[in-house]
């Protein structure tokens, strides 16, 4: 069950997938990757280039957080399968907490709940 929860969610949050009005130009960064924002920063000049530079930093952070959450979720699954439920819950909580920083991201909460249920059934 945990493997299927992980697999169902591992690629659901990889970056910004919500509508934005980022910066003074109200850039919509939904589905834009950091490398694409970098290209825009290089292709433009002045204030527009600065806005895309800022967007690049933001998107890089989102992508890093999503990768960190995915790794924590993977560790949580491994720990739970080994019977280390407290550690598994702590790892899953890391993934959940990272997601909470961003709108429309709640993919790892189901995993945390499943591990908590498994822990309850073991004790």
Short mmCIF file of N, CA and C in Angstrom, two decimals:
data_model
loop_
_atom_site.label_atom_id
_atom_site.label_comp_id
_atom_site.label_asym_id
_atom_site.label_seq_id
_atom_site.Cartn_x
_atom_site.Cartn_y
_atom_site.Cartn_z
N UNK A 1 0.82 -1.19 0.00
CA UNK A 1 0.00 0.00 0.00
C UNK A 1 0.87 1.27 0.00
N UNK A 2 1.92 1.28 0.84
CA UNK A 2 2.76 2.47 0.90
C UNK A 2 3.49 2.70 -0.42
N UNK A 3 3.94 1.62 -1.03
CA UNK A 3 4.62 1.77 -2.32
C UNK A 3 3.69 2.40 -3.36
N UNK A 4 2.44 1.95 -3.37
CA UNK A 4 1.51 2.51 -4.35
C UNK A 4 1.18 3.97 -4.04
N UNK A 5 1.09 4.33 -2.77
CA UNK A 5 0.88 5.74 -2.41
C UNK A 5 2.06 6.59 -2.86
N UNK A 6 3.26 6.08 -2.64
CA UNK A 6 4.45 6.81 -3.06
C UNK A 6 4.46 6.97 -4.58
N UNK A 7 4.27 5.87 -5.28
CA UNK A 7 4.32 5.91 -6.75
C UNK A 7 3.24 6.80 -7.34
N UNK A 8 2.08 6.83 -6.71
CA UNK A 8 0.99 7.66 -7.22
C UNK A 8 1.30 9.15 -7.07
N UNK A 9 2.17 9.49 -6.13
CA UNK A 9 2.41 10.90 -5.83
C UNK A 9 3.82 11.39 -6.16
N UNK A 10 4.73 10.49 -6.49
CA UNK A 10 6.13 10.91 -6.63
C UNK A 10 6.36 11.95 -7.71
N UNK A 11 5.55 11.99 -8.74
CA UNK A 11 5.73 12.96 -9.81
C UNK A 11 4.61 13.99 -9.90
N UNK A 12 3.79 14.05 -8.87
CA UNK A 12 2.66 15.00 -8.88
C UNK A 12 3.11 16.43 -8.58
N UNK A 13 4.15 16.57 -7.75
CA UNK A 13 4.64 17.91 -7.42
C UNK A 13 6.12 17.95 -7.76
N UNK A 14 6.43 18.59 -8.86
CA UNK A 14 7.83 18.71 -9.28
C UNK A 14 8.24 20.17 -9.42
N UNK A 15 7.28 21.05 -9.32
CA UNK A 15 7.56 22.48 -9.45
C UNK A 15 6.29 23.27 -9.23
N UNK A 16 6.28 24.47 -9.72
CA UNK A 16 5.12 25.35 -9.56
C UNK A 16 4.02 24.90 -10.51
N UNK A 17 2.91 24.44 -9.95
CA UNK A 17 1.80 23.98 -10.79
C UNK A 17 0.50 24.71 -10.44
N UNK A 18 0.65 25.92 -9.95
CA UNK A 18 -0.52 26.72 -9.63
C UNK A 18 -0.37 28.09 -10.30
N UNK A 19 -1.49 28.75 -10.50
CA UNK A 19 -1.48 30.08 -11.12
C UNK A 19 -0.78 31.07 -10.20
N UNK A 20 0.05 31.91 -10.77
CA UNK A 20 0.74 32.94 -9.98
C UNK A 20 0.57 34.30 -10.64
N UNK A 21 0.82 35.30 -9.87
CA UNK A 21 1.00 36.67 -10.37
C UNK A 21 2.28 37.16 -9.73
N UNK A 22 3.38 36.64 -10.23
CA UNK A 22 4.68 36.81 -9.60
C UNK A 22 5.32 38.14 -10.03
N UNK A 23 5.73 38.90 -9.05
CA UNK A 23 6.46 40.14 -9.30
C UNK A 23 5.61 41.25 -9.90
N UNK A 24 6.25 42.37 -10.20
CA UNK A 24 5.55 43.54 -10.71
C UNK A 24 4.87 43.30 -12.06
N UNK A 25 5.37 42.36 -12.82
CA UNK A 25 4.77 42.06 -14.13
C UNK A 25 3.70 40.98 -14.03
N UNK A 26 3.46 40.51 -12.81
CA UNK A 26 2.42 39.49 -12.57
C UNK A 26 2.62 38.26 -13.45
N UNK A 27 3.84 37.75 -13.46
CA UNK A 27 4.17 36.58 -14.28
C UNK A 27 3.41 35.35 -13.79
N UNK A 28 2.83 34.63 -14.69
CA UNK A 28 2.20 33.36 -14.35
C UNK A 28 3.25 32.27 -14.53
N UNK A 29 3.73 31.71 -13.43
CA UNK A 29 4.81 30.73 -13.46
C UNK A 29 4.30 29.29 -13.43
N UNK A 30 3.00 29.13 -13.54
CA UNK A 30 2.44 27.78 -13.53
C UNK A 30 3.03 26.96 -14.67
N UNK A 31 3.60 25.82 -14.30
CA UNK A 31 4.21 24.87 -15.25
C UNK A 31 5.49 25.39 -15.90
N UNK A 32 6.04 26.50 -15.40
CA UNK A 32 7.32 27.01 -15.89
C UNK A 32 8.41 26.42 -14.99
N UNK A 33 9.45 25.92 -15.60
CA UNK A 33 10.58 25.35 -14.85
C UNK A 33 11.65 26.43 -14.68
N UNK A 34 12.51 26.24 -13.70
CA UNK A 34 13.54 27.24 -13.41
C UNK A 34 14.46 27.47 -14.62
N UNK A 35 14.78 26.41 -15.35
CA UNK A 35 15.66 26.61 -16.51
C UNK A 35 14.96 27.43 -17.60
N UNK A 36 13.64 27.33 -17.69
CA UNK A 36 12.91 28.15 -18.66
C UNK A 36 12.91 29.61 -18.23
N UNK A 37 12.76 29.85 -16.94
CA UNK A 37 12.81 31.22 -16.43
C UNK A 37 14.21 31.81 -16.65
N UNK A 38 15.23 30.98 -16.49
CA UNK A 38 16.60 31.43 -16.74
C UNK A 38 16.76 31.85 -18.20
N UNK A 39 16.20 31.06 -19.12
CA UNK A 39 16.25 31.42 -20.54
C UNK A 39 15.59 32.78 -20.77
N UNK A 40 14.45 32.99 -20.13
CA UNK A 40 13.75 34.27 -20.28
C UNK A 40 14.58 35.42 -19.72
N UNK A 41 15.25 35.18 -18.60
CA UNK A 41 16.11 36.23 -18.01
C UNK A 41 17.23 36.59 -18.97
N UNK A 42 17.77 35.58 -19.65
CA UNK A 42 18.86 35.81 -20.60
C UNK A 42 18.37 36.43 -21.91
N UNK A 43 17.11 36.17 -22.25
CA UNK A 43 16.57 36.65 -23.52
C UNK A 43 15.99 38.06 -23.43
N UNK A 44 15.84 38.56 -22.21
CA UNK A 44 15.26 39.89 -22.01
C UNK A 44 16.31 40.80 -21.38
N UNK A 45 15.93 42.04 -21.15
CA UNK A 45 16.87 42.97 -20.53
C UNK A 45 16.14 43.86 -19.52
N UNK A 46 16.92 44.59 -18.78
CA UNK A 46 16.38 45.57 -17.83
C UNK A 46 15.52 44.95 -16.75
N UNK A 47 14.43 45.65 -16.43
CA UNK A 47 13.54 45.21 -15.36
C UNK A 47 12.89 43.86 -15.66
N UNK A 48 12.58 43.62 -16.92
CA UNK A 48 11.98 42.33 -17.26
C UNK A 48 12.96 41.20 -16.99
N UNK A 49 14.20 41.39 -17.33
CA UNK A 49 15.23 40.39 -17.05
C UNK A 49 15.36 40.17 -15.54
N UNK A 50 15.31 41.26 -14.78
CA UNK A 50 15.37 41.15 -13.32
C UNK A 50 14.20 40.35 -12.77
N UNK A 51 13.01 40.58 -13.31
CA UNK A 51 11.83 39.83 -12.88
C UNK A 51 12.01 38.34 -13.15
N UNK A 52 12.56 38.00 -14.31
CA UNK A 52 12.78 36.60 -14.64
C UNK A 52 13.89 35.99 -13.79
N UNK A 53 14.87 36.79 -13.41
CA UNK A 53 15.92 36.31 -12.49
C UNK A 53 15.30 35.93 -11.15
N UNK A 54 14.43 36.81 -10.66
CA UNK A 54 13.74 36.55 -9.39
C UNK A 54 12.85 35.31 -9.52
N UNK A 55 12.18 35.18 -10.64
CA UNK A 55 11.34 34.00 -10.88
C UNK A 55 12.20 32.74 -10.91
N UNK A 56 13.39 32.83 -11.49
CA UNK A 56 14.30 31.69 -11.52
C UNK A 56 14.65 31.24 -10.11
N UNK A 57 14.94 32.19 -9.23
CA UNK A 57 15.26 31.85 -7.84
C UNK A 57 14.07 31.18 -7.15
N UNK A 58 12.90 31.74 -7.35
CA UNK A 58 11.69 31.18 -6.75
C UNK A 58 11.44 29.76 -7.25
N UNK A 59 11.49 29.58 -8.55
CA UNK A 59 11.21 28.26 -9.13
C UNK A 59 12.26 27.23 -8.72
N UNK A 60 13.50 27.67 -8.61
CA UNK A 60 14.55 26.76 -8.14
C UNK A 60 14.24 26.29 -6.73
N UNK A 61 13.76 27.19 -5.88
CA UNK A 61 13.41 26.81 -4.51
C UNK A 61 12.23 25.83 -4.49
N UNK A 62 11.23 26.10 -5.30
CA UNK A 62 10.07 25.19 -5.37
C UNK A 62 10.52 23.81 -5.84
N UNK A 63 11.33 23.76 -6.86
CA UNK A 63 11.81 22.48 -7.39
C UNK A 63 12.68 21.74 -6.37
N UNK A 64 13.51 22.48 -5.64
CA UNK A 64 14.33 21.87 -4.59
C UNK A 64 13.46 21.32 -3.48
N UNK A 65 12.48 22.10 -3.06
CA UNK A 65 11.58 21.63 -2.00
C UNK A 65 10.78 20.41 -2.43
N UNK A 66 10.34 20.38 -3.67
CA UNK A 66 9.58 19.21 -4.13
C UNK A 66 10.47 17.97 -4.17
N UNK A 67 11.71 18.13 -4.59
CA UNK A 67 12.65 17.00 -4.61
C UNK A 67 12.96 16.53 -3.19
N UNK A 68 13.18 17.47 -2.29
CA UNK A 68 13.45 17.12 -0.89
C UNK A 68 12.26 16.38 -0.29
N UNK A 69 11.05 16.84 -0.59
CA UNK A 69 9.84 16.18 -0.09
C UNK A 69 9.73 14.77 -0.65
N UNK A 70 10.01 14.63 -1.92
CA UNK A 70 9.94 13.31 -2.56
C UNK A 70 10.94 12.35 -1.92
N UNK A 71 12.15 12.81 -1.65
CA UNK A 71 13.16 11.96 -1.00
C UNK A 71 12.74 11.59 0.42
N UNK A 72 12.19 12.55 1.15
CA UNK A 72 11.71 12.26 2.50
C UNK A 72 10.58 11.24 2.47
N UNK A 73 9.69 11.36 1.51
CA UNK A 73 8.58 10.41 1.38
C UNK A 73 9.11 9.01 1.06
N UNK A 74 10.11 8.95 0.22
CA UNK A 74 10.71 7.65 -0.12
C UNK A 74 11.36 7.02 1.11
N UNK A 75 12.07 7.84 1.89
CA UNK A 75 12.66 7.33 3.13
C UNK A 75 11.58 6.89 4.10
N UNK A 76 10.47 7.62 4.15
CA UNK A 76 9.36 7.27 5.04
C UNK A 76 8.81 5.89 4.70
N UNK A 77 8.65 5.62 3.42
CA UNK A 77 8.16 4.31 2.99
C UNK A 77 9.13 3.22 3.43
N UNK A 78 10.41 3.43 3.20
CA UNK A 78 11.42 2.43 3.58
C UNK A 78 11.42 2.19 5.09
N UNK A 79 11.33 3.26 5.86
CA UNK A 79 11.33 3.13 7.32
C UNK A 79 10.08 2.39 7.81
N UNK A 80 8.95 2.73 7.25
CA UNK A 80 7.69 2.08 7.66
C UNK A 80 7.74 0.59 7.32
N UNK A 81 8.27 0.26 6.16
CA UNK A 81 8.36 -1.14 5.76
C UNK A 81 9.30 -1.92 6.68
N UNK A 82 10.25 -1.20 7.31
CA UNK A 82 11.18 -1.82 8.26
C UNK A 82 10.61 -1.82 9.68
N UNK A 83 9.41 -1.28 9.83
CA UNK A 83 8.80 -1.24 11.16
C UNK A 83 9.22 -0.06 12.02
N UNK A 84 9.96 0.86 11.44
CA UNK A 84 10.43 2.04 12.17
C UNK A 84 9.43 3.18 11.96
N UNK A 85 8.28 3.04 12.61
CA UNK A 85 7.16 3.94 12.33
C UNK A 85 7.39 5.36 12.80
N UNK A 86 8.07 5.55 13.93
CA UNK A 86 8.32 6.92 14.41
C UNK A 86 9.21 7.68 13.42
N UNK A 87 10.27 7.02 12.96
CA UNK A 87 11.15 7.64 11.98
C UNK A 87 10.41 7.86 10.67
N UNK A 88 9.61 6.89 10.28
CA UNK A 88 8.82 7.01 9.05
C UNK A 88 7.88 8.20 9.12
N UNK A 89 7.22 8.36 10.25
CA UNK A 89 6.30 9.50 10.40
C UNK A 89 7.05 10.82 10.36
N UNK A 90 8.24 10.86 10.97
CA UNK A 90 9.04 12.10 10.95
C UNK A 90 9.43 12.45 9.52
N UNK A 91 9.83 11.45 8.74
CA UNK A 91 10.20 11.69 7.35
C UNK A 91 8.99 12.15 6.52
N UNK A 92 7.87 11.48 6.71
CA UNK A 92 6.65 11.87 5.98
C UNK A 92 6.23 13.28 6.38
N UNK A 93 6.43 13.64 7.65
CA UNK A 93 6.06 14.98 8.12
C UNK A 93 6.92 16.04 7.43
N UNK A 94 8.18 15.71 7.18
CA UNK A 94 9.06 16.64 6.44
C UNK A 94 8.44 16.94 5.07
N UNK A 95 8.01 15.89 4.38
CA UNK A 95 7.39 16.07 3.06
C UNK A 95 6.14 16.92 3.15
N UNK A 96 5.30 16.64 4.13
CA UNK A 96 4.06 17.38 4.31
C UNK A 96 4.36 18.85 4.62
N UNK A 97 5.32 19.09 5.51
CA UNK A 97 5.65 20.47 5.89
C UNK A 97 6.20 21.27 4.71
N UNK A 98 7.00 20.63 3.88
CA UNK A 98 7.50 21.33 2.69
C UNK A 98 6.36 21.71 1.77
N UNK A 99 5.42 20.80 1.58
CA UNK A 99 4.27 21.08 0.71
C UNK A 99 3.41 22.22 1.24
N UNK A 100 3.28 22.31 2.55
CA UNK A 100 2.41 23.33 3.16
C UNK A 100 2.83 24.75 2.81
N UNK A 101 4.08 24.91 2.40
CA UNK A 101 4.57 26.25 2.05
C UNK A 101 3.99 26.77 0.75
N UNK A 102 3.39 25.88 -0.03
CA UNK A 102 2.94 26.23 -1.38
C UNK A 102 1.46 25.92 -1.56
N UNK A 103 0.79 26.70 -2.39
CA UNK A 103 -0.64 26.44 -2.62
C UNK A 103 -0.85 25.18 -3.46
N UNK A 104 -1.95 24.55 -3.23
CA UNK A 104 -2.40 23.41 -4.04
C UNK A 104 -1.42 22.25 -4.08
N UNK A 105 -0.70 22.06 -2.99
CA UNK A 105 0.17 20.89 -2.89
C UNK A 105 -0.15 20.17 -1.59
N UNK A 106 -0.68 18.98 -1.70
CA UNK A 106 -0.96 18.16 -0.51
C UNK A 106 -0.90 16.69 -0.88
N UNK A 107 0.14 16.32 -1.57
CA UNK A 107 0.26 14.96 -2.07
C UNK A 107 0.74 13.97 -1.01
N UNK A 108 1.55 14.42 -0.06
CA UNK A 108 2.17 13.50 0.88
C UNK A 108 1.38 13.30 2.16
N UNK A 109 0.31 14.04 2.37
CA UNK A 109 -0.51 13.88 3.58
C UNK A 109 -1.11 12.48 3.66
N UNK A 110 -1.54 11.92 2.54
CA UNK A 110 -2.11 10.57 2.53
C UNK A 110 -1.08 9.54 2.99
N UNK A 111 0.17 9.74 2.59
CA UNK A 111 1.22 8.84 3.01
C UNK A 111 1.43 8.93 4.53
N UNK A 112 1.50 10.14 5.03
CA UNK A 112 1.65 10.34 6.48
C UNK A 112 0.49 9.67 7.22
N UNK A 113 -0.73 9.86 6.76
CA UNK A 113 -1.89 9.25 7.40
C UNK A 113 -1.83 7.73 7.36
N UNK A 114 -1.38 7.17 6.25
CA UNK A 114 -1.27 5.71 6.13
C UNK A 114 -0.23 5.16 7.10
N UNK A 115 0.88 5.85 7.24
CA UNK A 115 1.92 5.41 8.18
C UNK A 115 1.42 5.52 9.61
N UNK A 116 0.71 6.59 9.91
CA UNK A 116 0.14 6.75 11.26
C UNK A 116 -0.84 5.62 11.56
N UNK A 117 -1.64 5.24 10.59
CA UNK A 117 -2.59 4.15 10.78
C UNK A 117 -1.85 2.83 11.00
N UNK A 118 -0.79 2.61 10.25
CA UNK A 118 0.01 1.40 10.43
C UNK A 118 0.63 1.38 11.81
N UNK A 119 1.12 2.51 12.26
CA UNK A 119 1.74 2.60 13.59
C UNK A 119 0.70 2.29 14.66
N UNK A 120 -0.49 2.83 14.52
CA UNK A 120 -1.56 2.59 15.50
C UNK A 120 -1.92 1.10 15.57
N UNK A 121 -1.91 0.43 14.45
CA UNK A 121 -2.26 -0.98 14.42
C UNK A 121 -1.16 -1.87 14.98
N UNK A 122 0.07 -1.37 15.03
CA UNK A 122 1.20 -2.15 15.53
C UNK A 122 1.32 -2.10 17.05
N UNK A 123 0.75 -1.05 17.66
CA UNK A 123 0.89 -0.90 19.11
C UNK A 123 -0.39 -1.12 19.82
#
